[in-house]
CSV table of C-alpha atoms in Angstrom, one decimal:
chain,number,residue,atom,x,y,z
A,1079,UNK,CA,0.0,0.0,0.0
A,1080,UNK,CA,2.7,2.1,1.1
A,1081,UNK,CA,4.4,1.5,-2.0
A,1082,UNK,CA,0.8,2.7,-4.7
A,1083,UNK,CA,0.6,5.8,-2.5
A,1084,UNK,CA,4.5,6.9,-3.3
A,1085,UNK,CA,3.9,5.9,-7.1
A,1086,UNK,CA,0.9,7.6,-6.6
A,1087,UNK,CA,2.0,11.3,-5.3
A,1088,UNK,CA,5.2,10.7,-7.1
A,1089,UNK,CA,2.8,10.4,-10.6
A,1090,UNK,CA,1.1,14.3,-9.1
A,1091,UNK,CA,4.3,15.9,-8.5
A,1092,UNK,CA,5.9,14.5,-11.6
A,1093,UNK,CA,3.4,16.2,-13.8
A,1094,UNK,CA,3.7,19.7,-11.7
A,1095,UNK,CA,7.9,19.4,-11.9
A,1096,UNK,CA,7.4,18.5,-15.7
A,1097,UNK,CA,5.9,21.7,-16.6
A,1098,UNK,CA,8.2,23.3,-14.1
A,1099,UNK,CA,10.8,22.1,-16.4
A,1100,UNK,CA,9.2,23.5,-19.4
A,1101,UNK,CA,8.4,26.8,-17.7
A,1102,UNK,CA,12.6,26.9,-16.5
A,1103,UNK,CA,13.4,26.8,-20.2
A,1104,UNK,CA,11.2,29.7,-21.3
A,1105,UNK,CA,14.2,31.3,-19.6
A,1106,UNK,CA,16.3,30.5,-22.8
A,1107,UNK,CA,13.9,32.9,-24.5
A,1108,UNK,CA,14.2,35.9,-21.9
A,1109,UNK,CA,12.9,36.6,-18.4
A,1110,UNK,CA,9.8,37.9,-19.8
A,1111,UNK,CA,8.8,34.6,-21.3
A,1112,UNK,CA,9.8,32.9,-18.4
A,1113,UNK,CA,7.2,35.0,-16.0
A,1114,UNK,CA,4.6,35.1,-18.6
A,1115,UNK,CA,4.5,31.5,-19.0
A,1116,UNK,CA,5.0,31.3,-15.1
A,1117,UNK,CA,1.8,33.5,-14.3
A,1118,UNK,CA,-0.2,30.9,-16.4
A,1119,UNK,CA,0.5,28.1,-14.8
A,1120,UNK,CA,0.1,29.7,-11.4
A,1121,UNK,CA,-3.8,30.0,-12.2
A,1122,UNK,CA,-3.7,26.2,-12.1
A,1123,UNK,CA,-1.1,25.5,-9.4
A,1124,UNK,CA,-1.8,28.2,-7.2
A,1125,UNK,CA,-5.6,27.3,-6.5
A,1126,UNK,CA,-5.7,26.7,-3.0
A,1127,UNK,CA,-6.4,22.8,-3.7
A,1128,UNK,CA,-4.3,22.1,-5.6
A,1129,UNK,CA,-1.6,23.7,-4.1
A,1130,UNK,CA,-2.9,22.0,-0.9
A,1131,UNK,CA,-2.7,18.2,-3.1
A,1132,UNK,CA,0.8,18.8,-3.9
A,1133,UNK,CA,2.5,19.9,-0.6
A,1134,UNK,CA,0.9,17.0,0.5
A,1135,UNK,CA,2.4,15.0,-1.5
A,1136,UNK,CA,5.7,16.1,-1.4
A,1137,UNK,CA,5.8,15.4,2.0
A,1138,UNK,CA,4.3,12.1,1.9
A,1139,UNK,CA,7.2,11.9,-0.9
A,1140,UNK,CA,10.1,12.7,1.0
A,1141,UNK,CA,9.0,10.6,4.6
A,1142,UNK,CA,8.0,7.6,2.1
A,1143,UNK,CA,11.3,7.9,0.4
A,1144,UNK,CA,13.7,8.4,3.1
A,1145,UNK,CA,11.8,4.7,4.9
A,1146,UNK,CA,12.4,2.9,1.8
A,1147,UNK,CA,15.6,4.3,1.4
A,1148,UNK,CA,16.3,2.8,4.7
A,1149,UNK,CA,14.8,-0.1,4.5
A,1150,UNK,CA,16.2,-1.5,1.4
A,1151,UNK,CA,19.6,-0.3,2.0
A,1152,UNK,CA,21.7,-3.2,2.8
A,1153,UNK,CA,19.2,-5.0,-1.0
A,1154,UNK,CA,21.1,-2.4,-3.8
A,1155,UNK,CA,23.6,-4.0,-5.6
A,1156,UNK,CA,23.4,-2.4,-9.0
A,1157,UNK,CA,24.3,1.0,-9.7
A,1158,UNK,CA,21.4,1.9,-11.1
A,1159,UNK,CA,19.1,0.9,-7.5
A,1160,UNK,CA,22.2,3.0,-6.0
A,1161,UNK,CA,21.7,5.8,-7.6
A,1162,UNK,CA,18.0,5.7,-7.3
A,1163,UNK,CA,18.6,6.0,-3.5
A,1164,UNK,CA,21.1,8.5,-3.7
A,1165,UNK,CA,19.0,10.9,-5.9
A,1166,UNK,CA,16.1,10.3,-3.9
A,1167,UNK,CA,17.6,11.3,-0.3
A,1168,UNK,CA,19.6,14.5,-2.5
A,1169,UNK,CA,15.5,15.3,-3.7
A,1170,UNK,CA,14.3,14.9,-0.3
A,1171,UNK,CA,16.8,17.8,0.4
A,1172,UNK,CA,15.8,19.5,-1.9
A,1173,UNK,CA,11.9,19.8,-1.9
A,1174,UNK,CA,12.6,20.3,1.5
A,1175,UNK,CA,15.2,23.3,0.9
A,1176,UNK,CA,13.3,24.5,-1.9
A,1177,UNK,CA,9.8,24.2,-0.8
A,1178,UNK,CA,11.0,25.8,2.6
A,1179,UNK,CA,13.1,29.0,1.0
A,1180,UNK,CA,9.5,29.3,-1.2
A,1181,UNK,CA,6.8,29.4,1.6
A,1182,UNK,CA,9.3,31.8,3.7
A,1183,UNK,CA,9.7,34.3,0.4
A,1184,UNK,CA,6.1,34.6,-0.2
A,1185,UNK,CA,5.2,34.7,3.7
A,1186,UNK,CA,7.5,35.9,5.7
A,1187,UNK,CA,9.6,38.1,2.9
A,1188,UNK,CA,6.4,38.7,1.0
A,1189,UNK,CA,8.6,38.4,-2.4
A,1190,UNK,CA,6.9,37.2,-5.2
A,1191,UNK,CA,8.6,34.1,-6.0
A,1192,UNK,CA,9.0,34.5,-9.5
A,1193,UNK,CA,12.1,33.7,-11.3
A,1194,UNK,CA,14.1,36.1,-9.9
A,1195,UNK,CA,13.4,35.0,-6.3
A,1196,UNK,CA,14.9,31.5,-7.9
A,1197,UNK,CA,17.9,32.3,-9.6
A,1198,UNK,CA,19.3,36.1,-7.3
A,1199,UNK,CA,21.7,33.8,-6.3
A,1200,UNK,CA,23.4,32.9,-9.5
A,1201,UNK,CA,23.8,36.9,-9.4
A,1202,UNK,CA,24.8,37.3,-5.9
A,1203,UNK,CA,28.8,35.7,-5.0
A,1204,UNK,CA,29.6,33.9,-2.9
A,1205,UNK,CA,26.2,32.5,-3.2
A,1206,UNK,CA,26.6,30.9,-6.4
A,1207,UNK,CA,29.2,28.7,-5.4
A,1208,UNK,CA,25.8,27.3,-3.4
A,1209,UNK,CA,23.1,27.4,-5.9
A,1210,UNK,CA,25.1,26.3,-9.2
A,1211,UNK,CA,25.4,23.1,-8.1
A,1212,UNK,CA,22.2,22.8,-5.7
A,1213,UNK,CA,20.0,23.2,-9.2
A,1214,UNK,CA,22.1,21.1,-11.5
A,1215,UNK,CA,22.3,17.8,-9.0
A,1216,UNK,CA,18.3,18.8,-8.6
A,1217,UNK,CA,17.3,18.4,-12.0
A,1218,UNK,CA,20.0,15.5,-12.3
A,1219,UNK,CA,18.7,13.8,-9.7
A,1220,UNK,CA,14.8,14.0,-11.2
A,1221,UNK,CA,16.3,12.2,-14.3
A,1222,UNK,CA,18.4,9.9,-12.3
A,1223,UNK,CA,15.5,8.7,-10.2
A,1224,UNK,CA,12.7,8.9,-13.4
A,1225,UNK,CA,15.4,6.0,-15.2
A,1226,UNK,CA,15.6,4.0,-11.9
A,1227,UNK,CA,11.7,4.1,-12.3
A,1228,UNK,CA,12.2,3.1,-15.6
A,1229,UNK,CA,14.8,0.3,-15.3
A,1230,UNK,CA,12.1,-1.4,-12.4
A,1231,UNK,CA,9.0,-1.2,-14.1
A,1232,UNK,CA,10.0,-2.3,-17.6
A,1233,UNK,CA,12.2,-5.3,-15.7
A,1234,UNK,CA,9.5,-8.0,-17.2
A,1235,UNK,CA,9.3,-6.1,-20.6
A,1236,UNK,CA,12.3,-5.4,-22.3
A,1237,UNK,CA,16.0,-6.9,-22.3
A,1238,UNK,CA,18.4,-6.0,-19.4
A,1239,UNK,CA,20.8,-4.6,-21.5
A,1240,UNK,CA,18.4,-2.4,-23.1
A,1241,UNK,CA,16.8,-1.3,-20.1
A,1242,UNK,CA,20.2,-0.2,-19.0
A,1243,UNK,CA,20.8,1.8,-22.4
A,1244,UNK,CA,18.0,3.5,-21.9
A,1245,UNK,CA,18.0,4.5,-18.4
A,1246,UNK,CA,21.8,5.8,-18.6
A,1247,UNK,CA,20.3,7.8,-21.9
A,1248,UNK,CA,17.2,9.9,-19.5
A,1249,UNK,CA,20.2,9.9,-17.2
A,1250,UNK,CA,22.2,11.8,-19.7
A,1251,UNK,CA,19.3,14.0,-20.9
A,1252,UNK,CA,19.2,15.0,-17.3
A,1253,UNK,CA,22.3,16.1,-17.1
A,1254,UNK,CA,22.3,18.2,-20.5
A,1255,UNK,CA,19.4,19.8,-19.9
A,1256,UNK,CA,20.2,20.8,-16.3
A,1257,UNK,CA,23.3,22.6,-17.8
A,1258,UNK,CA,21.4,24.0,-20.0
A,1259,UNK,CA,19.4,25.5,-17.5
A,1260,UNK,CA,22.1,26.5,-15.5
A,1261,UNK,CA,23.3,28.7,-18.5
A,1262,UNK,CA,20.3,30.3,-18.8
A,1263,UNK,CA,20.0,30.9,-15.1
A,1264,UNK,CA,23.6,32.7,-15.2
A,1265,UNK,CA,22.6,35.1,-18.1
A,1266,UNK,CA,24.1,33.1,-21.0
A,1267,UNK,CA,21.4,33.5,-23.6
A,1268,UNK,CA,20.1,37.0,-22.4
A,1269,UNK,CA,20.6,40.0,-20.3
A,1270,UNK,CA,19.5,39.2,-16.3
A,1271,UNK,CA,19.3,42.2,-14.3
A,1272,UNK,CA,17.8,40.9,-10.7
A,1273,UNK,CA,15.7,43.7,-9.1
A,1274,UNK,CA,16.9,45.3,-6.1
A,1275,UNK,CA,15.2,43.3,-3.3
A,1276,UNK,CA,15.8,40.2,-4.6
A,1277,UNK,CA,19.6,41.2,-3.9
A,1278,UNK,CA,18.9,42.5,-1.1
A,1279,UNK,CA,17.4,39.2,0.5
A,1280,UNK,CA,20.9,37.7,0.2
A,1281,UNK,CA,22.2,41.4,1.5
């Protein structure tokens, strides 16, 4: 049972963190884009169910995690169930982190929590040194633990070897795409100028 309700709340966060995804790479087009895009899908996201549905299940996510984690620990043998747990307890940090920085900006700093709440500290040193690699192991961890996913459920269905083909392929998607990201973040593709209180939150 345990195990349905994870696939379960993993299935309602994986469709919010895949248009995430898509709204991050409107940054390669400008901010602009980015927000305007953003401000659409905050109409859905934002409702006060919805947005109730999926803090719920991120937490059930990250608790439900961590136990298997634990509980299976001493089972992994392949690298692939490795790195399933290892970019499980690194996204457990991170929705926590993440989820945490979010709720204080729009309560307590009552920042709108667009994309330059996200990304001020790619702009701000030393901070960078932090959030460079905090986002690209985040979105290489998502891909990491979608091909574990992958590799189990298709374990009946295709060939070993080509299960592992594929998995180390979304594995290497990840990692593109999270650089990608990352260069957009930094200003690579357009001009980023971070208002004034955003800098002055890491100030």
């Amino acid at each position: 049972m345990l195990h349905k309700l994870h696939r379960i709340s993993a299935v309602v966060i994986g469709a919010f963190v895949l248009v995430h995804l898509i709204n991050h790479l409107f940054i390669l087009d400008g901010v602009q884009s980015h927000i305007e895009f953003m401000d659409a899908f905050r109409q859905v996201y934002r409702h006060m169910i919805a947005e109730s549905i999926l803090l719920l299940c991120v937490i059930f996510q990250i608790f439900s995690g961590i136990y298997f984690v634990w509980r299976r620990w001493g089972q992994r043998s392949s690298f692939i169930e490795k790195a399933q747990a290892f970019s499980g307890l690194y996204l457990a940090f991170f929705f926590l982190n993440h989820v945490g920085a979010v709720l204080y900006g729009r309560v307590i700093a009552q920042l709108d929590t667009n994309i330059y709440f996200g990304i001020a500290g790619f702009h701000n040193p030393p901070f960078h040194f932090y959030f460079i690699p905090y986002y690209f192991l985040a979105v290489v961890a998502i891909f990491v633990h979608i091909a574990a996913a992958f590799n189990w459920l298709c374990r009946n269905k295709i060939s070993s070897s080509l299960r592992s083909k594929l998995a180390y392929t979304i594995m290497a998607t990840g990692c593109l795409l999270s650089l990608l990201l990352i260069l957009g973040f930094n200003g690579w593709f357009n001009e980023i100028v971070i208002p004034q209180k955003y800098n002055d939150f890491y100030g």
